[in-house]
XYZ file of C-alpha atoms in Angstrom:
528
model
C 155.948 74.905 47.018
C 158.913 72.738 46.040
C 162.329 73.706 47.297
C 165.115 73.662 44.697
C 168.452 72.230 45.727
C 170.011 74.433 43.055
C 168.724 77.570 44.757
C 169.881 76.369 48.151
C 173.386 75.473 46.976
C 173.711 78.718 44.991
C 172.568 80.742 47.993
C 174.969 78.981 50.349
C 177.788 79.411 47.845
C 177.125 83.159 47.694
C 176.896 83.354 51.503
C 180.203 81.499 51.957
C 182.027 83.652 49.389
C 180.620 86.807 50.973
C 181.523 85.656 54.478
C 185.091 84.850 53.420
C 185.435 88.263 51.797
C 184.040 90.048 54.851
C 186.543 88.264 57.099
C 189.387 89.071 54.700
C 188.306 92.712 54.502
C 188.101 92.997 58.279
C 191.530 91.427 58.759
C 193.129 93.538 56.020
C 191.469 96.714 57.287
C 192.659 96.058 60.848
C 196.180 95.271 59.678
C 196.388 98.363 57.454
C 194.920 100.622 60.132
C 197.338 99.362 62.794
C 200.228 99.750 60.361
C 199.222 103.355 59.603
C 198.967 104.147 63.319
C 202.348 102.506 63.960
C 203.956 104.602 61.207
C 202.342 107.759 62.600
C 203.649 106.854 66.065
C 207.152 106.472 64.663
C 206.865 109.841 62.870
C 205.774 111.822 65.904
C 208.455 110.135 68.026
C 211.186 111.144 65.558
C 209.701 114.633 65.238
C 209.569 115.095 69.015
C 213.133 113.847 69.447
C 214.551 116.144 66.740
C 212.530 119.109 67.997
C 213.846 118.548 71.530
C 217.427 118.593 70.232
C 216.817 121.756 68.161
C 215.590 123.821 71.146
C 218.246 122.555 73.574
C 219.881 125.952 74.058
C 216.631 127.807 74.673
C 216.029 128.805 78.310
C 212.268 128.637 78.819
C 212.538 130.717 82.009
C 213.801 133.665 79.934
C 211.635 132.932 76.945
C 209.834 136.006 75.637
C 206.692 135.527 73.604
C 206.486 137.628 70.433
C 210.268 138.010 70.430
C 212.879 137.076 67.844
C 213.546 133.885 69.856
C 209.925 132.864 69.472
C 210.039 133.431 65.726
C 213.184 131.289 65.458
C 211.742 128.483 67.616
C 208.428 128.600 65.709
C 210.295 128.336 62.405
C 212.378 125.420 63.694
C 209.292 123.554 64.926
C 207.408 124.272 61.692
C 210.263 122.830 59.622
C 210.230 119.708 61.801
C 206.442 119.357 61.273
C 206.846 119.480 57.513
C 209.853 117.153 57.538
C 208.100 114.388 59.510
C 204.559 115.136 58.275
C 203.124 115.768 61.742
C 200.443 118.373 62.403
C 201.743 120.383 65.406
C 204.816 120.502 67.660
C 204.400 122.439 70.923
C 207.195 123.894 73.098
C 205.886 123.442 76.680
C 206.930 124.707 80.102
C 205.552 122.373 82.850
C 205.068 123.440 86.481
C 204.999 120.461 88.843
C 204.043 122.493 91.882
C 200.652 123.723 90.662
C 200.158 121.041 87.981
C 199.984 123.517 85.121
C 201.617 123.725 81.752
C 202.551 126.834 79.759
C 202.295 126.574 75.952
C 205.261 128.780 74.915
C 204.969 128.398 71.147
C 204.260 125.921 68.412
C 205.050 124.951 64.846
C 202.476 123.690 62.372
C 202.697 121.805 59.103
C 201.580 123.421 55.853
C 198.531 121.130 55.736
C 197.562 121.960 59.310
C 198.030 125.679 58.597
C 195.662 125.564 55.629
C 193.062 123.724 57.707
C 193.262 126.288 60.491
C 192.825 129.114 57.962
C 189.431 127.715 56.958
C 188.493 126.273 60.363
C 189.998 128.318 63.220
C 191.123 126.297 66.238
C 191.849 127.115 69.854
C 195.538 128.051 69.808
C 196.965 127.632 73.324
C 200.238 129.472 72.580
C 201.071 131.889 75.395
C 198.506 130.386 77.815
C 198.735 128.454 81.044
C 196.452 125.390 81.236
C 195.288 124.678 84.777
C 195.504 120.969 85.578
C 196.859 120.377 82.107
C 200.010 118.586 83.219
C 199.256 114.929 82.499
C 201.091 111.917 83.913
C 202.740 111.362 80.517
C 204.016 114.973 80.499
C 205.403 114.502 84.004
C 207.281 111.359 82.963
C 208.889 113.226 80.082
C 209.701 116.188 82.320
C 211.373 113.785 84.764
C 213.763 112.593 82.029
C 212.024 109.710 80.161
C 213.485 109.985 76.641
C 211.818 106.865 75.241
C 209.170 108.945 73.513
C 205.949 108.751 75.513
C 203.066 108.332 73.059
C 199.470 108.846 74.164
C 196.172 108.513 72.279
C 194.006 111.576 73.014
C 190.283 111.337 72.262
C 187.443 113.716 73.076
C 184.499 115.204 71.255
C 186.765 117.532 69.269
C 189.965 115.508 68.888
C 191.244 112.077 67.974
C 195.015 112.308 67.826
C 198.360 110.848 68.854
C 200.828 112.917 70.895
C 204.465 112.186 71.799
C 206.216 113.919 74.717
C 210.002 114.343 74.862
C 212.162 116.138 77.488
C 214.312 119.121 76.456
C 217.757 119.337 78.070
C 218.859 122.907 78.655
C 222.672 123.107 78.385
C 223.111 126.837 78.960
C 226.842 127.579 79.236
C 227.679 124.025 80.328
C 230.597 122.403 78.543
C 229.992 118.987 80.147
C 227.073 117.873 77.980
C 224.141 116.313 79.875
C 226.266 116.100 83.007
C 225.895 119.842 83.415
C 222.451 120.172 81.823
C 218.955 119.980 83.265
C 215.407 119.574 82.029
C 213.393 122.776 82.039
C 210.833 122.078 79.312
C 209.333 119.429 77.044
C 208.078 119.256 73.471
C 204.867 117.617 72.238
C 204.503 116.348 68.649
C 200.911 115.710 67.563
C 199.184 114.147 64.554
C 195.463 113.726 63.804
C 194.344 110.124 63.327
C 191.721 111.365 60.883
C 194.510 112.623 58.615
C 196.382 109.337 59.009
C 193.454 107.090 58.086
C 191.465 109.176 55.582
C 193.560 108.200 52.542
C 193.575 104.440 53.084
C 189.842 104.470 53.963
C 189.114 105.985 50.563
C 191.198 103.308 48.835
C 189.438 100.624 50.858
C 186.032 101.838 49.706
C 187.144 101.689 46.086
C 188.598 98.220 46.616
C 185.367 97.064 48.303
C 183.275 98.131 45.299
C 185.588 96.206 42.955
C 185.430 93.078 45.131
C 181.619 93.219 45.314
C 181.480 93.284 41.511
C 183.957 90.388 41.345
C 181.933 88.435 43.933
C 178.704 88.862 41.989
C 180.447 87.843 38.769
C 181.984 84.734 40.350
C 178.727 83.857 42.110
C 176.646 84.133 38.944
C 179.203 82.142 36.949
C 179.297 79.435 39.617
C 175.491 79.342 39.706
C 175.295 78.874 35.930
C 177.882 76.077 36.038
C 176.099 74.499 38.999
C 172.788 74.551 37.160
C 174.023 72.889 33.982
C 176.453 70.443 35.624
C 174.494 69.461 38.733
C 170.937 70.773 39.034
C 169.758 69.957 35.521
C 171.119 66.354 35.557
C 169.623 65.809 39.016
C 166.267 67.045 37.794
C 166.430 64.570 34.913
C 167.240 61.731 37.316
C 164.338 62.785 39.538
C 161.879 62.841 36.634
C 162.960 59.387 35.474
C 162.601 58.028 38.996
C 159.081 59.448 39.249
C 158.194 57.954 35.890
C 159.516 54.566 36.942
C 157.412 54.591 40.102
C 154.188 56.025 38.638
C 154.063 54.248 35.270
C 155.936 50.968 35.337
C 153.796 49.523 32.526
C 155.282 52.040 30.115
C 158.704 50.614 30.815
C 161.755 52.257 32.295
C 163.919 54.418 30.078
C 167.432 54.068 31.414
C 169.325 57.140 32.487
C 172.291 58.176 30.319
C 175.628 57.525 32.025
C 178.100 60.211 30.971
C 181.525 60.648 32.487
C 182.883 59.229 35.726
C 181.641 61.726 38.314
C 179.173 61.171 41.158
C 176.155 61.939 38.944
C 177.241 59.272 36.475
C 177.634 56.793 39.333
C 174.199 57.753 40.626
C 172.620 57.207 37.202
C 174.342 53.871 36.814
C 173.333 52.797 40.322
C 169.735 53.762 39.649
C 169.702 51.851 36.372
C 171.046 48.782 38.166
C 168.602 49.245 41.006
C 165.705 49.581 38.592
C 166.653 46.351 36.806
C 167.002 44.473 40.075
C 163.801 45.928 41.443
C 161.899 44.859 38.341
C 163.133 41.314 38.891
C 162.235 41.445 42.586
C 158.697 42.610 41.813
C 158.189 39.841 39.270
C 159.346 37.243 41.800
C 157.183 38.640 44.606
C 154.065 38.541 42.399
C 154.230 34.745 42.465
C 154.145 34.555 46.245
C 151.730 35.406 48.976
C 151.881 39.199 49.230
C 152.071 39.567 52.969
C 154.493 36.708 53.480
C 156.646 37.855 50.579
C 156.814 41.395 51.929
C 157.925 40.125 55.335
C 160.521 37.850 53.803
C 161.880 40.676 51.666
C 161.916 42.959 54.689
C 163.849 40.366 56.636
C 166.333 39.973 53.774
C 166.806 43.708 53.536
C 167.192 44.034 57.275
C 169.734 41.255 57.514
C 171.513 42.711 54.505
C 171.969 45.931 56.448
C 173.798 44.055 59.197
C 177.467 43.181 59.032
C 178.392 39.464 59.044
C 178.140 37.804 62.443
C 181.894 37.172 62.462
C 184.912 39.308 61.663
C 188.573 39.000 62.506
C 191.796 40.846 61.678
C 195.195 41.023 63.344
C 193.897 43.308 66.109
C 190.364 42.236 67.035
C 187.784 39.502 66.745
C 184.083 40.370 66.501
C 181.149 37.979 67.030
C 177.470 38.832 66.763
C 174.138 37.111 67.302
C 170.610 38.393 66.626
C 167.367 36.481 67.159
C 164.194 38.412 66.321
C 160.885 37.820 68.069
C 159.109 38.124 64.694
C 160.209 37.799 61.084
C 161.709 41.281 61.298
C 162.693 43.207 64.381
C 163.969 46.480 65.795
C 167.343 45.402 67.177
C 170.546 46.321 65.391
C 174.269 45.933 65.626
C 177.042 47.351 63.491
C 180.808 47.453 63.276
C 183.382 48.885 60.929
C 187.164 49.182 60.626
C 187.779 52.917 60.222
C 190.355 54.507 57.927
C 192.714 55.214 60.849
C 192.670 51.563 61.977
C 190.240 52.100 64.856
C 187.258 49.773 65.298
C 183.700 51.134 65.486
C 181.032 49.010 67.173
C 177.402 49.788 67.980
C 174.278 48.092 69.259
C 170.736 49.422 69.509
C 167.138 48.592 70.306
C 164.187 50.364 68.635
C 160.954 50.776 70.548
C 158.273 48.346 69.346
C 158.540 45.336 67.063
C 157.694 44.217 63.558
C 157.745 46.207 60.301
C 157.574 49.650 61.951
C 160.530 48.916 64.201
C 162.425 47.332 61.294
C 162.002 50.454 59.133
C 163.151 52.672 61.962
C 166.065 50.287 62.560
C 167.091 50.502 58.884
C 167.224 54.277 59.077
C 169.095 54.172 62.380
C 171.806 51.750 61.263
C 172.362 53.729 58.062
C 172.871 56.943 60.040
C 175.283 55.338 62.504
C 177.285 53.796 59.699
C 177.551 57.112 57.871
C 178.646 58.991 60.981
C 181.256 56.324 61.676
C 182.621 56.749 58.141
C 182.893 60.487 58.780
C 185.154 59.772 61.771
C 182.859 61.300 64.407
C 183.515 60.624 68.079
C 180.924 58.439 69.871
C 179.372 61.451 71.605
C 179.099 63.408 68.365
C 177.701 60.339 66.566
C 174.884 60.118 69.096
C 174.307 63.880 69.021
C 173.867 63.978 65.227
C 172.077 60.599 65.242
C 169.535 61.830 67.794
C 168.953 65.138 65.986
C 168.346 63.421 62.654
C 165.907 60.899 64.118
C 164.036 63.467 66.229
C 163.636 65.862 63.305
C 161.720 63.285 61.240
C 159.845 61.141 63.732
C 156.061 61.613 63.368
C 155.325 58.369 65.256
C 157.489 59.484 68.216
C 159.533 56.290 68.189
C 162.846 56.089 70.006
C 165.920 53.912 70.160
C 168.457 53.051 72.819
C 171.999 52.758 71.521
C 175.540 52.154 72.687
C 178.393 53.199 70.384
C 182.131 52.826 70.904
C 185.409 53.270 69.065
C 188.407 51.127 70.020
C 191.864 52.508 69.159
C 194.336 49.582 69.003
C 197.279 51.984 68.929
C 196.685 53.144 72.507
C 194.449 50.331 73.748
C 191.574 52.683 74.595
C 187.827 52.284 74.145
C 185.885 55.543 73.806
C 182.137 55.085 74.258
C 178.844 56.903 74.703
C 175.464 55.542 75.751
C 171.968 56.687 74.752
C 169.850 54.962 77.407
C 170.998 51.454 76.476
C 171.773 48.495 78.746
C 175.295 48.973 80.012
C 177.817 46.546 78.489
C 180.529 44.582 80.273
C 184.282 44.315 79.836
C 185.312 40.720 80.492
C 188.897 40.557 81.704
C 190.410 39.058 84.839
C 187.192 40.321 86.359
C 183.787 41.432 85.084
C 183.438 45.224 84.796
C 180.123 46.898 83.990
C 180.377 50.134 82.009
C 177.623 51.629 84.144
C 178.693 55.245 83.724
C 176.091 57.962 83.281
C 173.889 57.388 80.239
C 172.268 59.904 77.921
C 168.550 59.734 77.145
C 167.048 57.521 74.478
C 167.621 58.871 70.970
C 164.870 60.176 68.702
C 162.682 62.050 71.180
C 164.293 65.478 71.674
C 166.765 67.415 69.557
C 170.088 68.974 70.664
C 170.710 66.558 73.539
C 174.346 66.161 74.612
C 175.599 62.636 75.353
C 178.466 62.040 77.794
C 181.578 60.297 76.523
C 183.966 58.075 78.464
C 187.283 56.311 77.913
C 188.387 52.958 79.319
C 191.561 50.939 78.798
C 191.407 47.471 77.239
C 194.335 45.090 77.129
C 194.961 42.099 74.865
C 192.573 39.284 75.718
C 189.857 41.610 77.053
C 186.369 41.290 75.598
C 183.594 43.903 75.336
C 180.148 42.248 75.652
C 177.111 44.242 74.429
C 173.478 43.141 74.408
C 169.900 44.353 74.107
C 167.231 44.113 76.792
C 165.709 41.051 75.124
C 168.507 39.086 76.801
C 167.847 40.150 80.387
C 164.054 40.344 79.884
C 163.692 36.810 78.505
C 160.885 35.219 80.523
C 160.014 31.664 81.496
C 156.529 30.170 81.777
C 156.197 31.514 85.318
C 156.787 35.091 84.102
C 160.201 35.368 85.761
C 162.875 37.348 83.934
C 166.370 36.113 83.175
C 167.825 39.319 84.641
C 171.236 40.918 84.941
C 172.344 38.776 87.872
C 172.067 35.524 85.907
C 173.682 37.164 82.883
C 176.674 38.260 84.968
C 176.998 34.747 86.388
C 177.092 33.259 82.866
C 179.653 35.827 81.699
C 181.857 35.233 84.736
C 181.645 31.468 84.376
C 182.588 31.584 80.672
C 185.055 34.478 80.672
C 187.900 32.316 79.373
C 185.997 30.320 76.754
C 186.350 32.762 73.827
C 183.905 35.268 72.315
C 181.987 32.873 70.033
C 181.618 30.240 72.727
C 180.538 32.982 75.125
C 177.585 33.958 72.886
C 176.607 30.299 72.533
C 176.802 29.832 76.311
C 174.550 32.858 76.988
C 172.040 31.724 74.355
C 171.963 28.187 75.774
C 171.475 29.514 79.306
C 168.549 31.697 78.192
C 166.906 28.828 76.282
C 167.227 26.580 79.314
C 165.723 29.277 81.520
C 162.811 30.017 79.169
C 161.747 26.337 79.037
C 160.159 26.703 75.626
C 158.317 29.984 76.346
C 157.586 32.165 73.327
C 160.221 34.796 72.745
C 158.720 38.201 73.555
C 161.500 40.530 72.396
C 164.412 40.612 69.985
C 167.697 39.354 71.459
C 170.983 40.722 70.104
C 174.539 40.297 71.371
C 177.859 41.617 70.084
C 181.389 41.007 71.357
C 184.632 42.808 70.597
C 187.641 40.781 71.725
C 191.155 42.256 71.684
C 193.599 39.787 70.194
C 196.966 39.170 71.875
C 199.945 41.014 70.367
């Protein structure tokens, strides 16, 4: 069953919009909830403070329950509850010696009173509570007037309470200097009451946003179908027709507008014209030889020129294939931020198969470089892409690096490739830990390293065809001889250095047939 890109894009669009809304809802809900709790905390603190001031001249030691004093205090506390919209304010008498607390009386708000009429609660007024003197109550009883707020949760309650000391002045005319703390007040508010209203509004808002999301998603899907999916389908059908029935002729795609689809149509039209010409030319030649020659042209066309220079760097490259086409590659690019990307690789095997794999590999590396990926991330994505579509289980070794001329640093990562050299006052091998060869296993992490390079330094990269070049006796050129050539020619310039290595290998091989592709790439830092 064919998979539609339209369905995939539409689905992802809906998922992204939904995800963004969920995150926004969660953030807004959290903010609103915390704000409501903060306002409730402020209310119970004010209520507790005012209540403590209103009962200042009440002596709890002489307090008589069911007396006129109790009625007055209850009325005062009830008025405070209604004024600050808190549920209950208790007048408490703590006992530090036996850790008990006496609930002398309380005031309740009108809302709380109506709730208790329909759902009776355990009223503690007039009762001692054994072990009921909490640490927060003790702090208030010891004179902490900051308003000690505590969140109380159990199977029956979820509320905020604020404790405030009550100064008893008695007959003192010296204010607090002659007063003492004999009792405390507790102002309480149910968190369910605080949050119930805004939860209801949130549910209504959520329904509205779901409807809006569906409307936007459907509208976007319709636009996506007519502006993207339908034109792409037309391009696909024309491409299939061009491939399956060339004798009928190719009907060119309409080029409308200046967007990416128009560019794609125009590019395909151009490609079709050029391909027609190529096919006509190839028909006049030997098929196998022509195919190899075309493959070689395409492969070389994928490579950057063997020389590049700007005001910061000089790049030289050399590639000699063992057959008409090969599996070696090199690449470089000046990135948008001024950094220089360089890469070299070696595909397993030789010939057409290796060349096809090489073409895919160099395209991937070039794209990841354009995206500004770090060397380690390039190799990570590069390896995953190759491994996901690799029925022949081929692999490639690769070394990628990015040189930043602003700081004079080379950042590099290695996927099982021959370690390069930095040629400076001395020869330094970048023989740090390598990752595995790319293309075999997905989700492999590749280590990344940084090394300083100064003006005049040269990075020398190569494939194993250099060190594994053999003479007629079967001896290999090897790393030791390569290092000797590099050391001997370290001051001769990058281009001369490649020529010197090539000449040394040819002299060593003594006319033996080349068994593997040989590729070299240098990155030389120009003097300031």
